[in-house]
Coordinates of N, CA, C and O in Angstrom, one line a residue:
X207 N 53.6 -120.4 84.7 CA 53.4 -119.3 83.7 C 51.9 -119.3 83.4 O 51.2 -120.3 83.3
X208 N 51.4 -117.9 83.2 CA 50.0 -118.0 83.0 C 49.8 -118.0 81.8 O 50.8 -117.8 81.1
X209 N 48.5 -118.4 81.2 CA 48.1 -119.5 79.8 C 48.6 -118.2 79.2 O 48.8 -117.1 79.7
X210 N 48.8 -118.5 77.9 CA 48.6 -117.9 76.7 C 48.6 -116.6 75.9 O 48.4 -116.7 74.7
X211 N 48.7 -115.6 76.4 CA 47.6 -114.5 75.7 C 46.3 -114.2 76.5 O 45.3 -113.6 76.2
X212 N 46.7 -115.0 77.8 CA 45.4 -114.7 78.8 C 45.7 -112.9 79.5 O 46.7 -112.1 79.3
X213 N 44.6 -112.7 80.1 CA 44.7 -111.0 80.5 C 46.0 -111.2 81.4 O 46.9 -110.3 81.5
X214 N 46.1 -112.4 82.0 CA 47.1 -112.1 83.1 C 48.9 -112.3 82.2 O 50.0 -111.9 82.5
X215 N 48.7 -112.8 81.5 CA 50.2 -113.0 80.4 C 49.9 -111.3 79.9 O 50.3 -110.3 80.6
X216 N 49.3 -111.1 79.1 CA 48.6 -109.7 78.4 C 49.7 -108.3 78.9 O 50.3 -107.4 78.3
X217 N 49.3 -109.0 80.3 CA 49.5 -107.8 81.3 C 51.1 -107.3 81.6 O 51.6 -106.2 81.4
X218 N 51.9 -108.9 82.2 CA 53.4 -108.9 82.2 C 53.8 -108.9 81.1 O 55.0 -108.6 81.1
X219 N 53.1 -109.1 79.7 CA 53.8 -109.0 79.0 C 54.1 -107.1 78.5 O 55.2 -106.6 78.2
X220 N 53.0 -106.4 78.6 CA 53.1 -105.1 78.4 C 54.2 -104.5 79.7 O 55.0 -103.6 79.4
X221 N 54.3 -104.9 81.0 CA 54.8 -104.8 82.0 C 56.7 -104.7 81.5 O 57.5 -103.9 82.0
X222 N 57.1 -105.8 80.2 CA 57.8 -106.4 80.1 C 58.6 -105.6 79.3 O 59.9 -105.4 79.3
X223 N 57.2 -105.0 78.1 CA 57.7 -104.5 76.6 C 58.3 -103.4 77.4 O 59.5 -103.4 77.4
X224 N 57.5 -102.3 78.3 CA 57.8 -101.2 78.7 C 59.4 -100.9 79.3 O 59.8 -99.8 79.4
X225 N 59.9 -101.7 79.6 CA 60.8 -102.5 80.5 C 61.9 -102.5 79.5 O 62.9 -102.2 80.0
X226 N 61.9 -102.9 78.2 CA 62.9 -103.2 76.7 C 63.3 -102.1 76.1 O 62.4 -101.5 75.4
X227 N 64.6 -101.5 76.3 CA 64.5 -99.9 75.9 C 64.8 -100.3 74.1 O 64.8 -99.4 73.3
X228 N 64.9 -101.8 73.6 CA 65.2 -102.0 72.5 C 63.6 -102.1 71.8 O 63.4 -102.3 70.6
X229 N 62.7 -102.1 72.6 CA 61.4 -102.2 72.2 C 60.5 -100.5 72.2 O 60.2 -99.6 71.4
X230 N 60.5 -100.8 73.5 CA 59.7 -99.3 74.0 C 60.2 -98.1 73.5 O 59.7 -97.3 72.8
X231 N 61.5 -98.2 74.1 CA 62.1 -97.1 73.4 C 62.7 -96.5 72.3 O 62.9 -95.4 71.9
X232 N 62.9 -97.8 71.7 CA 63.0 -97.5 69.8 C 62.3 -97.1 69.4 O 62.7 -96.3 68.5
X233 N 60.5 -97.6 69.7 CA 59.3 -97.6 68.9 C 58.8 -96.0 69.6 O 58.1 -95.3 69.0
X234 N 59.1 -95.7 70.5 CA 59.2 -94.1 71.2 C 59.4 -92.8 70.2 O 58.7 -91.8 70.0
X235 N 60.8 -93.3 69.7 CA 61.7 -92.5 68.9 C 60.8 -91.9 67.5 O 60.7 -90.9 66.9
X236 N 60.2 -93.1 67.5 CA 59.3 -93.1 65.7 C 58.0 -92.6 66.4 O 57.1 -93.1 65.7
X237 N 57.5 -91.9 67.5 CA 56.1 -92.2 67.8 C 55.4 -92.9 67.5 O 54.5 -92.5 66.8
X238 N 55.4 -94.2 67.7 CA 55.0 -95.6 67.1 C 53.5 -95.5 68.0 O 53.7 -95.0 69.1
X239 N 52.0 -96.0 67.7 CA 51.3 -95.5 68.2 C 50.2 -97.1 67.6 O 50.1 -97.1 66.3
X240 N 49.7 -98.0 68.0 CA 49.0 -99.2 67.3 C 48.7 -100.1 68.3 O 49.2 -100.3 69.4
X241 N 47.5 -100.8 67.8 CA 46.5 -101.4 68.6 C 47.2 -103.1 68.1 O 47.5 -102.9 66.9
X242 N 47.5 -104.1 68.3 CA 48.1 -105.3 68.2 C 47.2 -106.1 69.0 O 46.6 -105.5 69.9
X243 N 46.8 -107.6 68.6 CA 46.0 -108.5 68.8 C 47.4 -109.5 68.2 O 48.3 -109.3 67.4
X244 N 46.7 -110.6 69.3 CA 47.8 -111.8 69.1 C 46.6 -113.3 69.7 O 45.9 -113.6 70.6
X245 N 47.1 -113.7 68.2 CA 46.1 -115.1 68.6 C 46.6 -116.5 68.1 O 47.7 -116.6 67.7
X246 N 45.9 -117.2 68.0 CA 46.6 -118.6 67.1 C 45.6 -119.0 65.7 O 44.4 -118.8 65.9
X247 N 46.0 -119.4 64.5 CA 46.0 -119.3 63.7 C 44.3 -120.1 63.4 O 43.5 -119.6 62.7
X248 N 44.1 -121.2 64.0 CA 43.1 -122.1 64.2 C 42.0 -121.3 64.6 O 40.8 -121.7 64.2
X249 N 42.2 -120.4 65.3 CA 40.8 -119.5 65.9 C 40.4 -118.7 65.1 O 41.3 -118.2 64.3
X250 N 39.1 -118.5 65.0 CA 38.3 -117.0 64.4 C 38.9 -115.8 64.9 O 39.4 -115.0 64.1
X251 N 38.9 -115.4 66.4 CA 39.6 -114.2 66.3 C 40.7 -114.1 67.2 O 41.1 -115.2 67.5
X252 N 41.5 -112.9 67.8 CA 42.4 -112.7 68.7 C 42.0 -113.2 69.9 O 40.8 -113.5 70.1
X253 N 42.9 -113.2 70.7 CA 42.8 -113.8 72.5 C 43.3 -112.2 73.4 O 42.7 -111.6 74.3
X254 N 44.8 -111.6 72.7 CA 45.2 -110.9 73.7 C 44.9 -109.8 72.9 O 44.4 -110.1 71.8
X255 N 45.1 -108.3 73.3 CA 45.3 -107.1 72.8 C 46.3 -106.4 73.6 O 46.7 -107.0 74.6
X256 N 46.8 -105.2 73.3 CA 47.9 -104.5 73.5 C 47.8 -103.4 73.1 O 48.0 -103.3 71.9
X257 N 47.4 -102.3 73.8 CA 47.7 -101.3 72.9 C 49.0 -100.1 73.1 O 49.3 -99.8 74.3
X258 N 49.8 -99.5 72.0 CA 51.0 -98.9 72.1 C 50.5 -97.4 71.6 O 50.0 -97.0 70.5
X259 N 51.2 -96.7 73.2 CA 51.4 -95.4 72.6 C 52.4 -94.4 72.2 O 51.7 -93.3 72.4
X260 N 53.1 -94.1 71.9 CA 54.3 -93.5 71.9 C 55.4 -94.4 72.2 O 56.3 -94.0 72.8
X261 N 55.3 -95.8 71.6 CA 56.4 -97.0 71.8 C 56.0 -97.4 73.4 O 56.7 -98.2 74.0
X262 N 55.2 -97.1 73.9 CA 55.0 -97.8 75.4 C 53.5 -98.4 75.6 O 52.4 -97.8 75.5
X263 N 53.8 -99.8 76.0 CA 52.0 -100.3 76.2 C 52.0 -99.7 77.4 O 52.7 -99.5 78.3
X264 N 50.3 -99.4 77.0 CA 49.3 -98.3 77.9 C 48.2 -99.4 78.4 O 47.5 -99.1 79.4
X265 N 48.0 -100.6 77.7 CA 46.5 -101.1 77.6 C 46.7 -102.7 77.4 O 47.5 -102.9 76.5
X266 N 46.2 -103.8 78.0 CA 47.0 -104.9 77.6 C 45.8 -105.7 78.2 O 45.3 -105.4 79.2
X267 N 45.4 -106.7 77.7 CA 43.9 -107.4 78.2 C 43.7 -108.5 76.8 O 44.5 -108.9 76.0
X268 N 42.3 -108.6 77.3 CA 41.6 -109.7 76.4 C 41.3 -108.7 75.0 O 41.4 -107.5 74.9
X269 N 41.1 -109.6 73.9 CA 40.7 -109.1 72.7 C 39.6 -108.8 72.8 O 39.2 -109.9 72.6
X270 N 38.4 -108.0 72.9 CA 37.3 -107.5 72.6 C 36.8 -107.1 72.0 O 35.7 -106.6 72.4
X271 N 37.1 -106.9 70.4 CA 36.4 -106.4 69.3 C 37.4 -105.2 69.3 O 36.9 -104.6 68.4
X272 N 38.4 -104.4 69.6 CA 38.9 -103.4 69.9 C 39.2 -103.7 67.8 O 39.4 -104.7 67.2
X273 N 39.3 -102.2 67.3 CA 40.1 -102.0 66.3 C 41.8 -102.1 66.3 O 42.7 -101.5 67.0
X274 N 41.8 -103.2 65.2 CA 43.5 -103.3 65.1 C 44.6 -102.6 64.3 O 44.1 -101.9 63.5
X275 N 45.7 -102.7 64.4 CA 46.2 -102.3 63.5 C 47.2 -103.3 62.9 O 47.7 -103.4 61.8
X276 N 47.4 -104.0 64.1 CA 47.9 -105.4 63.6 C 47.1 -107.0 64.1 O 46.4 -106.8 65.2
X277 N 47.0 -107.9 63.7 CA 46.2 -109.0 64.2 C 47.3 -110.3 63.3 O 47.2 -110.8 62.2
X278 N 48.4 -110.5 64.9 CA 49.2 -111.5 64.7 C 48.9 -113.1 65.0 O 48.5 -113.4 66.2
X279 N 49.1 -114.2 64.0 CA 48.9 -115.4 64.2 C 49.9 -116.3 64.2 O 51.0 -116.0 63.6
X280 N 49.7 -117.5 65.0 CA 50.7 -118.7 64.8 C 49.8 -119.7 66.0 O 49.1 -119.3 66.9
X281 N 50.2 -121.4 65.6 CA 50.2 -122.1 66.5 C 50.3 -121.8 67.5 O 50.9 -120.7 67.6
X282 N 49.9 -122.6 69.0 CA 50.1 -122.6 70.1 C 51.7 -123.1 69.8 O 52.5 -122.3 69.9
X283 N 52.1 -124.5 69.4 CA 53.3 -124.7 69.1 C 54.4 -123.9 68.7 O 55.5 -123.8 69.1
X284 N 53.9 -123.3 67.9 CA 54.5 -121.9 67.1 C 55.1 -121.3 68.1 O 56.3 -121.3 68.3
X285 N 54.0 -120.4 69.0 CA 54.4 -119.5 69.9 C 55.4 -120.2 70.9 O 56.6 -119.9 70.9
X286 N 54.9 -121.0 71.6 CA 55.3 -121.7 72.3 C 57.3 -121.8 72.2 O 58.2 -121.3 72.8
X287 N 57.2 -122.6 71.4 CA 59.0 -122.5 70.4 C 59.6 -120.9 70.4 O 60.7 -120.7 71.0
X288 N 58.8 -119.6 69.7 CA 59.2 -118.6 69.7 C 59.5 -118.4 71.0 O 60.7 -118.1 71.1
X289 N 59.0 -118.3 72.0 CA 58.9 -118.3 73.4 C 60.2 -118.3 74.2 O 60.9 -117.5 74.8
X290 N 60.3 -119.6 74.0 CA 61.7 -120.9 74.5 C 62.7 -120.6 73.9 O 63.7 -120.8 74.5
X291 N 62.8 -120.1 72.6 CA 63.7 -119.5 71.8 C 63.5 -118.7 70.6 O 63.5 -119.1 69.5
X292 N 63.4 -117.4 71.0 CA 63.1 -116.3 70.1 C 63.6 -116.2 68.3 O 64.7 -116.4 67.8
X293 N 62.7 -116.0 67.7 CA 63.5 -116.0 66.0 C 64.3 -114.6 66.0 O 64.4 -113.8 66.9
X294 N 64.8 -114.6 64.9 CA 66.0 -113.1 64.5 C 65.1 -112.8 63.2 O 64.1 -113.4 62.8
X295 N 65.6 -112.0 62.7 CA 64.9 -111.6 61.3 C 65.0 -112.4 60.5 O 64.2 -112.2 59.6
X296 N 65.6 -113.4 60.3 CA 66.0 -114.4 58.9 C 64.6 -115.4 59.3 O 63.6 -115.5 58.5
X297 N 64.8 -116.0 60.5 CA 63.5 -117.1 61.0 C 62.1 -116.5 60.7 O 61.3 -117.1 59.9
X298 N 61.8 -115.1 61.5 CA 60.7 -114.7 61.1 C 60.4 -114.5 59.5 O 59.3 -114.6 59.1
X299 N 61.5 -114.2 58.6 CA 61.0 -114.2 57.0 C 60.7 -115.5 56.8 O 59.8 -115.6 56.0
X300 N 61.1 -116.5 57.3 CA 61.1 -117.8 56.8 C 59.7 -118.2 57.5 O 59.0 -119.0 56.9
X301 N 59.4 -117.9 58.3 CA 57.9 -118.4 58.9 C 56.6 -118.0 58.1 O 55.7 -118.5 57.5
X302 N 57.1 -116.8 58.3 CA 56.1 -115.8 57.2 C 55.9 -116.1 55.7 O 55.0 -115.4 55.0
X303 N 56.9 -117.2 54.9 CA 57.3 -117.3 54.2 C 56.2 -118.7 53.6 O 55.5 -119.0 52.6
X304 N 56.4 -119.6 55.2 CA 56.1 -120.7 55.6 C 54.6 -120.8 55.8 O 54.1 -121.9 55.9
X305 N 53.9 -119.9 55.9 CA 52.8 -119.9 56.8 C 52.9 -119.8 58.2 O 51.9 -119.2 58.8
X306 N 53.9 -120.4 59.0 CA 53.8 -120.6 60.2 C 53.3 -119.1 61.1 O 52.4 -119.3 61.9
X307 N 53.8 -117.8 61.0 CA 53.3 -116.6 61.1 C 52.5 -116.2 60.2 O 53.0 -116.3 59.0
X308 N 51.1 -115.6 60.4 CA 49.8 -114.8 59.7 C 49.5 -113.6 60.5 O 49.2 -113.4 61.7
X309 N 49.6 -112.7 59.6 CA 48.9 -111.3 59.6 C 47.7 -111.3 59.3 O 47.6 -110.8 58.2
X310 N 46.6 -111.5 59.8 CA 45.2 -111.2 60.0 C 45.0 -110.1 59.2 O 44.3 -110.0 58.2
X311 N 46.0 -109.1 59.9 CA 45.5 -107.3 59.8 C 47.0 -106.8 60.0 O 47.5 -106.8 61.1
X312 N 47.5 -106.5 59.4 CA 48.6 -105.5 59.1 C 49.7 -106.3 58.0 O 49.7 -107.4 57.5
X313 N 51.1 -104.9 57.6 CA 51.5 -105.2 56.3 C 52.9 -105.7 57.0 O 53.8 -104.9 57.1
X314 N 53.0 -107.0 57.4 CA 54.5 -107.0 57.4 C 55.4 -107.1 56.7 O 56.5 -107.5 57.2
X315 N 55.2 -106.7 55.1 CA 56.5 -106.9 54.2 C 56.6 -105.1 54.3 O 57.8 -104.8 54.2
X316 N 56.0 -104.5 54.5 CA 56.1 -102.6 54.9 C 56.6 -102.7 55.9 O 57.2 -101.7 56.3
X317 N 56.5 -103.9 56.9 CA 57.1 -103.4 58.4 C 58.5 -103.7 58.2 O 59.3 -103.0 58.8
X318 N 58.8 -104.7 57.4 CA 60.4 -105.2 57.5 C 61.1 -104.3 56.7 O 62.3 -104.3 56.6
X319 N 60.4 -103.8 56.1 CA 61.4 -102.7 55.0 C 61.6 -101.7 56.0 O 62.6 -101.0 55.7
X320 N 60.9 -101.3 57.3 CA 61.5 -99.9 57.9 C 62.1 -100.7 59.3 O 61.5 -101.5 60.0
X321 N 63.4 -100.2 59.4 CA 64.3 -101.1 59.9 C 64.0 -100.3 61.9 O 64.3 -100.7 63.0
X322 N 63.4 -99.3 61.5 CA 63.0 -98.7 62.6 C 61.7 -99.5 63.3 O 61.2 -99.3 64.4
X323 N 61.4 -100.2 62.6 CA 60.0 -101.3 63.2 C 60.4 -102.7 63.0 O 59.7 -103.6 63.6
X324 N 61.2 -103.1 62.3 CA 61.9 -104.3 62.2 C 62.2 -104.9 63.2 O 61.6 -105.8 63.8
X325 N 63.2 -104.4 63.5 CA 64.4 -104.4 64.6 C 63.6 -104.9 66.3 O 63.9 -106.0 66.8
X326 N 62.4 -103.6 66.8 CA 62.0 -103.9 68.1 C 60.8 -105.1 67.6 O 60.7 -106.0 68.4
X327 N 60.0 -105.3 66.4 CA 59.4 -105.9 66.5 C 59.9 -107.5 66.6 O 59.0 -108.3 66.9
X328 N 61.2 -107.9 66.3 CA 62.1 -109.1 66.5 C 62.0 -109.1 68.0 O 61.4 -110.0 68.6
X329 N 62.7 -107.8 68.4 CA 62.9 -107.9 69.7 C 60.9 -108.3 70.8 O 60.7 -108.7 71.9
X330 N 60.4 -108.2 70.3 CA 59.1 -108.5 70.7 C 59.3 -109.9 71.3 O 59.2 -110.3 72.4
X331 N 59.5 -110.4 70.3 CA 59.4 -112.2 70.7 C 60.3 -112.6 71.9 O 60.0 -113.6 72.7
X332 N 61.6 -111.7 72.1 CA 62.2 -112.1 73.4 C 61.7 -111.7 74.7 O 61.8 -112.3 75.9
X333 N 61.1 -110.5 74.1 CA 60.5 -110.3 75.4 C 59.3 -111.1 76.0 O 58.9 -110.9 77.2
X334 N 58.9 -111.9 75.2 CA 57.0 -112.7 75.6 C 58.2 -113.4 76.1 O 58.1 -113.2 77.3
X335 N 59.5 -114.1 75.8 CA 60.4 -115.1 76.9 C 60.1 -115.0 78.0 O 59.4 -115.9 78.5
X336 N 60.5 -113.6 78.9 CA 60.3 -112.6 79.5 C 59.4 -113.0 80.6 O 59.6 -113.2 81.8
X337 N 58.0 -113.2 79.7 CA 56.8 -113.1 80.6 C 57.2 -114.7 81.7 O 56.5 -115.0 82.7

């Protein structure tokens, strides 16, 4: 598996989202349209980016200063676990709850209230399985 949130994970993983009609295509329906950064909590800034257009990644690479709209955190450990076995909505409140997940940059208590972003964004974490 390639490291991390490296360009080359980055890449299968957009490869992957596009691929999840419970992801892509949910987030389609809503014209869901956002720039996402994913890094570990320990670091100053993001590692991967992603960007989504119409519920479908278009753009998927290294973090470069790109404007976010989300900027998600956790342990290497963290991820790693989500990975091997994806959370459901109860885990991720309870992480979020915990610290174990950080929002840098965006509102995830606004995301969990619209069930139309809830939903694929759970489904997110199965998909990084995926990669």
């Amino acid at each position: 598996m390639a490291e991390l949130f490296s360009p080359e994970w980055m890449e299968r993983f957009a490869a992957e989202w596009n691929k999840e009609p419970d992801l892509a295509g949910a987030l389609s329906q809503i014209d869901f349209a956002s720039n996402i950064a994913y890094g570990f909590v320990e670091e100053e800034g993001p590692r991967g980016f992603l960007q989504v257009v119409n519920g479908q990644a278009v753009g998927a690479g290294v973090y470069q200063g790109q404007p976010v709209n989300w900027d998600i955190r956790a342990s290497v450990d963290q991820w790693m676990k989500w990975i091997s076995s994806p959370p459901g909505m109860t885990g991720l409140g309870m992480a979020f709850t915990t610290g174990k997940i950080k929002f840098k940059v965006g509102d995830y208590k606004s995301m969990l209230k619209d069930p139309r972003m809830a939903g694929p964004f759970v489904k997110s974490f199965s998909v990084m399985g995926c990669v």
